[in-house]
Every structure is written in C-alpha cells, then in structure tokens.
PDB file of C-alpha atoms in Angstrom:
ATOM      1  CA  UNK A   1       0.000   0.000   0.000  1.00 67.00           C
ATOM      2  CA  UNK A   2       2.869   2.524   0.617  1.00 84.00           C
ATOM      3  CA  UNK A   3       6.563   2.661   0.108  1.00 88.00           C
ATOM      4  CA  UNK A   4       9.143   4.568   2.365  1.00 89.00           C
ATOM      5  CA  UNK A   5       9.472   7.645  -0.176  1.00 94.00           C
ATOM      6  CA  UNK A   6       5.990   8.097   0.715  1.00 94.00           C
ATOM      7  CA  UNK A   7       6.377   8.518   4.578  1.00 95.00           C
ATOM      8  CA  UNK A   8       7.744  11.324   6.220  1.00 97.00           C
ATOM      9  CA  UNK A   9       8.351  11.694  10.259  1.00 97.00           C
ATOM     10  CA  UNK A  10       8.692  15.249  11.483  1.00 97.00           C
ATOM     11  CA  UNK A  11       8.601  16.409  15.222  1.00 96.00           C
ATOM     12  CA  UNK A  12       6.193  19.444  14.735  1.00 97.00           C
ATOM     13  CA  UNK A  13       4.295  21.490  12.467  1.00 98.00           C
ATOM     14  CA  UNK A  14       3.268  24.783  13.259  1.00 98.00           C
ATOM     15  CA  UNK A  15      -0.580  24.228  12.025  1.00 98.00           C
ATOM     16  CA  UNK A  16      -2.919  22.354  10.715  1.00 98.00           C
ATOM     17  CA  UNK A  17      -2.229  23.629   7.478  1.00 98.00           C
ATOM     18  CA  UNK A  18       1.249  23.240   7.041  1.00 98.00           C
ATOM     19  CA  UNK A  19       0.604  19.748   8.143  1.00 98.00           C
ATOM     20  CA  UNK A  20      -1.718  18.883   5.305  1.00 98.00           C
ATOM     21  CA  UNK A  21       0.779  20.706   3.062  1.00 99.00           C
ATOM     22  CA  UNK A  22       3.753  18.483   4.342  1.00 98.00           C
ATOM     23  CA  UNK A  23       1.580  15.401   3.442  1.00 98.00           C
ATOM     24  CA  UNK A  24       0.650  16.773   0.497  1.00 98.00           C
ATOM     25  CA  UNK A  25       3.794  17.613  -1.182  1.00 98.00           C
ATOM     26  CA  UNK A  26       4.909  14.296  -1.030  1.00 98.00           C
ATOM     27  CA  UNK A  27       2.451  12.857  -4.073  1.00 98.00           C
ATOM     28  CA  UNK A  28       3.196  16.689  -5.273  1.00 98.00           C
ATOM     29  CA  UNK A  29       6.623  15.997  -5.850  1.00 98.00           C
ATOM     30  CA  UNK A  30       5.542  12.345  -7.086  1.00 97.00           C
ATOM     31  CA  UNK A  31       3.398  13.901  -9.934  1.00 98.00           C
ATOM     32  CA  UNK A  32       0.680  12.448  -8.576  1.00 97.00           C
ATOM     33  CA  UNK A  33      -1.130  15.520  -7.779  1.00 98.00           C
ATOM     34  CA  UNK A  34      -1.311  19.122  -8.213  1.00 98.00           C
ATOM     35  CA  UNK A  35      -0.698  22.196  -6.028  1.00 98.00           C
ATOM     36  CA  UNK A  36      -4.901  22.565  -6.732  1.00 98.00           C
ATOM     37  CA  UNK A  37      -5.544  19.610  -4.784  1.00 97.00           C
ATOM     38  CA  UNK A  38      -3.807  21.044  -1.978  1.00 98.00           C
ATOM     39  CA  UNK A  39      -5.693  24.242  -1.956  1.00 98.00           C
ATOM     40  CA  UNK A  40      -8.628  22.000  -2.415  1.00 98.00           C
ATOM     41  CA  UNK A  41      -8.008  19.978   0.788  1.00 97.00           C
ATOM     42  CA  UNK A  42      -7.372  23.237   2.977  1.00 98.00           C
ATOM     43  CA  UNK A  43     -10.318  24.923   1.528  1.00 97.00           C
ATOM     44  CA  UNK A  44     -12.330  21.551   2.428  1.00 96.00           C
ATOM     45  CA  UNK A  45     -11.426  21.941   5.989  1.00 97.00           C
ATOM     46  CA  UNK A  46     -12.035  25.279   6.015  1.00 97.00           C
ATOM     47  CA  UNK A  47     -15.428  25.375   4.902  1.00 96.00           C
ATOM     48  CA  UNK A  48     -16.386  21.870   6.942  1.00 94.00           C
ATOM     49  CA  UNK A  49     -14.489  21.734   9.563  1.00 92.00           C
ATOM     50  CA  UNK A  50     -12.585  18.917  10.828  1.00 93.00           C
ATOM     51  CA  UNK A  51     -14.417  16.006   9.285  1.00 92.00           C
ATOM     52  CA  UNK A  52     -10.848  14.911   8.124  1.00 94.00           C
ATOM     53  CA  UNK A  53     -10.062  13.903  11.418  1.00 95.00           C
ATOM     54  CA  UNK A  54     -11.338  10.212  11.413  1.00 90.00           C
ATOM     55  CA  UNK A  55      -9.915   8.572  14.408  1.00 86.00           C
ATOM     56  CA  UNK A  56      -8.201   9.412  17.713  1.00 89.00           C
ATOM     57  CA  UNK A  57      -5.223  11.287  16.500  1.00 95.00           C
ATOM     58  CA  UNK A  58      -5.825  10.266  12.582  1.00 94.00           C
ATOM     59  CA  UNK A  59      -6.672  12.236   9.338  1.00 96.00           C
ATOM     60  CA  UNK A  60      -7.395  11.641   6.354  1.00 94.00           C
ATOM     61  CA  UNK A  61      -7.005  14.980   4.187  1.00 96.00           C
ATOM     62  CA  UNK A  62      -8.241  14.412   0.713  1.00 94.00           C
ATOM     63  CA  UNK A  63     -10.266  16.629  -2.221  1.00 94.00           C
ATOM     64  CA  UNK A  64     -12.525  15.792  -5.301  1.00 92.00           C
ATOM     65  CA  UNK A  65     -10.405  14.320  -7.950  1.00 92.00           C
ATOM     66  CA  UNK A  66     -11.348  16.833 -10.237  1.00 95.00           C
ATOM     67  CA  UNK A  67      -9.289  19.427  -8.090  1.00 96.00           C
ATOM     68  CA  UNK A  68      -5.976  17.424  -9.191  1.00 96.00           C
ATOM     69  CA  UNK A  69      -5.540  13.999  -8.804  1.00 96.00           C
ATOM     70  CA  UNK A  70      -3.139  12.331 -11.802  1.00 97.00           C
ATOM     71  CA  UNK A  71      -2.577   9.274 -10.533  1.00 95.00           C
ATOM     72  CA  UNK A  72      -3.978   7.541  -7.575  1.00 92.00           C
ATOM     73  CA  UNK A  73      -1.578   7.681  -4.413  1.00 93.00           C
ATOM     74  CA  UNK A  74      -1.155   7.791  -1.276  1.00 92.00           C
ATOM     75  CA  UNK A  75       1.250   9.588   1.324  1.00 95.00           C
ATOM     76  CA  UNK A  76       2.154   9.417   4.936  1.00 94.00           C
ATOM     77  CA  UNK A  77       3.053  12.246   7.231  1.00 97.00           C
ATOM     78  CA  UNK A  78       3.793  11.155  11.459  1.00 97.00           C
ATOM     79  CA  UNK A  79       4.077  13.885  13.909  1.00 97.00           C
ATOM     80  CA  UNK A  80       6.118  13.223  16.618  1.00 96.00           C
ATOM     81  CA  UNK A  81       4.050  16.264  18.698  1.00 97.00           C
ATOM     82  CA  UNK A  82       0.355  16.675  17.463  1.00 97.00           C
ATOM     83  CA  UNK A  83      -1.202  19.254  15.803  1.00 98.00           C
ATOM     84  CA  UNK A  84      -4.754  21.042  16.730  1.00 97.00           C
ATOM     85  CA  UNK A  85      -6.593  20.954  13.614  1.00 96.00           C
ATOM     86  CA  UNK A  86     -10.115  23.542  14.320  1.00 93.00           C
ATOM     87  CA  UNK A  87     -12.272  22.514  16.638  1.00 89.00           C
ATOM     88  CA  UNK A  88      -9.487  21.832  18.919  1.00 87.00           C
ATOM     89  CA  UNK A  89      -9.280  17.840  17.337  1.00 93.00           C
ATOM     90  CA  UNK A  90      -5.625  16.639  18.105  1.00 97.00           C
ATOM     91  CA  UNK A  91      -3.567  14.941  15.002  1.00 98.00           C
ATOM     92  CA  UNK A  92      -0.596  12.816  14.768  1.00 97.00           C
ATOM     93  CA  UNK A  93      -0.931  11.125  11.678  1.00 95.00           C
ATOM     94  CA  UNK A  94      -2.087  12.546   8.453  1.00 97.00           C
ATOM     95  CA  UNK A  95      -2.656   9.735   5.030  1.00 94.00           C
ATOM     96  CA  UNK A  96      -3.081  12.437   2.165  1.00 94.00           C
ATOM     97  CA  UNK A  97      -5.479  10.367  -0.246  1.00 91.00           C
ATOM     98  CA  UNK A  98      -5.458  10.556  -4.095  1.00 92.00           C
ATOM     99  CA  UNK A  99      -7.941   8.981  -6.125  1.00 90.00           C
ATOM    100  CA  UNK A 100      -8.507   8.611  -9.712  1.00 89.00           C
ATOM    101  CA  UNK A 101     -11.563   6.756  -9.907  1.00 84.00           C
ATOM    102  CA  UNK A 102     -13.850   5.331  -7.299  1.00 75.00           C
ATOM    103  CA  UNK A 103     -13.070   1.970  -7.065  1.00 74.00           C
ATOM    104  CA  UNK A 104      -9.249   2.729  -6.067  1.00 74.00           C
ATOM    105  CA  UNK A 105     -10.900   5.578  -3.603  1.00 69.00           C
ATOM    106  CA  UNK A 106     -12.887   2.730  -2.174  1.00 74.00           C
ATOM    107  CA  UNK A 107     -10.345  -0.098  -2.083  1.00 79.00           C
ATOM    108  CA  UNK A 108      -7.895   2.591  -0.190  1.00 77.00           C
ATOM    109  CA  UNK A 109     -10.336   3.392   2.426  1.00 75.00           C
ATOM    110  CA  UNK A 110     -11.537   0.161   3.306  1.00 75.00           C
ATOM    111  CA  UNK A 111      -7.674  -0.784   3.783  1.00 76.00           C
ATOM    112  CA  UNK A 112      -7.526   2.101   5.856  1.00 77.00           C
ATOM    113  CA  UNK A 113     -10.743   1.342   7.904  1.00 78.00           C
ATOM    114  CA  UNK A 114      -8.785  -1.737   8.716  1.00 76.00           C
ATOM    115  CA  UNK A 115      -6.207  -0.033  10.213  1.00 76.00           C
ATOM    116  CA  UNK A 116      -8.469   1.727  12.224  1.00 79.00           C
ATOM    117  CA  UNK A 117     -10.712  -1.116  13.931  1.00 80.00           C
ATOM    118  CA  UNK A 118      -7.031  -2.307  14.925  1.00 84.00           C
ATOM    119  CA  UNK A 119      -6.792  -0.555  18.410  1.00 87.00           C
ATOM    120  CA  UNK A 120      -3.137  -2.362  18.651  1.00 89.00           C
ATOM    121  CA  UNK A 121      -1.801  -1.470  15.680  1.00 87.00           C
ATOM    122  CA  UNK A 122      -3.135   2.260  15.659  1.00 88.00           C
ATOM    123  CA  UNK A 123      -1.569   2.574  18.816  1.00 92.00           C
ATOM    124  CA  UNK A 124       1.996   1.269  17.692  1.00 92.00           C
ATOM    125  CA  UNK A 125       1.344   3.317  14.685  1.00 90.00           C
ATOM    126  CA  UNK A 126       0.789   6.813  16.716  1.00 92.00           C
ATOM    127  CA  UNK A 127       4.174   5.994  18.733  1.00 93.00           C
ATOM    128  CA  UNK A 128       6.317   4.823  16.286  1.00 92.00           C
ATOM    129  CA  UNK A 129       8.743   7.367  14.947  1.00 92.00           C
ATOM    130  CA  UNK A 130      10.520   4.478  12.419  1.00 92.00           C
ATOM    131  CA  UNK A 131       9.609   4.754   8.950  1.00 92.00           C
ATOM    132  CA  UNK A 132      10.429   1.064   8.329  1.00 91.00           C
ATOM    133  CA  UNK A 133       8.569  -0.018  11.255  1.00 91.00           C
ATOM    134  CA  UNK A 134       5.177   2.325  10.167  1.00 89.00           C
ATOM    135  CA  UNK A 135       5.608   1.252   6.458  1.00 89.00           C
ATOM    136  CA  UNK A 136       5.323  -2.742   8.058  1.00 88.00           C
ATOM    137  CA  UNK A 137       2.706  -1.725  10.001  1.00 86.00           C
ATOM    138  CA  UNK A 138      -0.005   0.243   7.068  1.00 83.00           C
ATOM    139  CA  UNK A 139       1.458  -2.625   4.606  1.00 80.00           C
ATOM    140  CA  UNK A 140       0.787  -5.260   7.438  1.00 69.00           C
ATOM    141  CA  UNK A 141      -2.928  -4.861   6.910  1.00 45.00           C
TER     142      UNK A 141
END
C-alpha cells in the first residue's frame, strides 16, 4: 500500500495547514497531484471543519479528484508532537489520499478502515517514529 518515499516523520508542524501541506507535497513531488488539490483539501477543511479527522489522533485529508488527482496515491506524514486541527481535534498522523476513480478511492479506504478497527496497531502506529517499522505496520494490513 505505501513505500518509504511516501512517509515522512517530522517532530512538529506549526498548524494544521502546514501539516496537510507536508503530506501533500509528497504525491506533489511524485506527480501524482497538483498544487490545486492542496488548496482543495485546505479549503475543504475550512469550509467543513474537521471532518478529516477520522480517528483518535488520525486524518485523512483528501479533495474531489477533479481538483488534481493524476494518478492515484497515497502519502504518509507522522508527527512526533500533534497538531490542533479547528475545533481543537488533536492529530498525529495525516494519510493524504489521491484517487482517480472510485473503485481505487474505495479499495484505499476500506484498507484504511482496517487499520483503524485495529486498536493495537493504531496505537503502535501513533508511537512509532521508524519509517520502516510504520511502512510494516499500514502494509501489514
């Protein structure tokens, strides 16, 4: 599901913004989005608030494929010190999604809802600061 050049561990990010750009920038440099599909996910948040934040500590930042998705992808970004994102929701770990169609967009999110009924692994997941270790752990699934 994802390789180590799609993982980044940082300690901090100074918003919830800059965090979804970190994430994002990953598939950016990738080609497998655009710089619109990052305006698109901060605009999403935005205007909707925090629905992004799926879990204790998890979200999932993504945008309508028509907003610049090339290639379906998906990126990685673990903060070692979380980040509020608005209403006051704490985040550790962001997956940036990228879908092309909607069977991919599916196919990723049931893997990730996997991850999620997984109390263990989420856990070892949020304190894991190993890219190695996380990669074995999303791939593990």
């Amino acid at each position: 599901m994802i390789d180590n050049e799609k993982i980044k561990i940082i300690t901090s990010v100074k918003d919830w913004e800059s965090a979804i750009k970190e994430v994002a920038q990953i598939l950016l440099d990738l080609g497998s989005i655009t710089t619109e599909y990052i305006d698109a996910m901060i605009k999403n948040v935005k205007e909707n608030g925090s629905y992004i934040v799926i879990g204790p500590y998890i979200a999932l930042p993504h945008a309508k494929r028509e907003k610049g998705v090339l290639k379906t992808d998906i990126s990685m970004l673990k903060l070692e010190k979380e980040v509020a994102f608005p209403n006051n929701k704490p985040v550790k770990l962001l997956i940036c999604l990228a879908a092309r169609n909607d069977d991919e967009h599916l196919d990723i999110l049931s893997q990730i809802g996997d991850l999620l009924l997984d109390d263990d692994k989420v856990e070892k997941v949020l304190k894991s600061n190993d890219i190695n270790e996380l990669r074995g752990l999303i791939n593990g699934l």
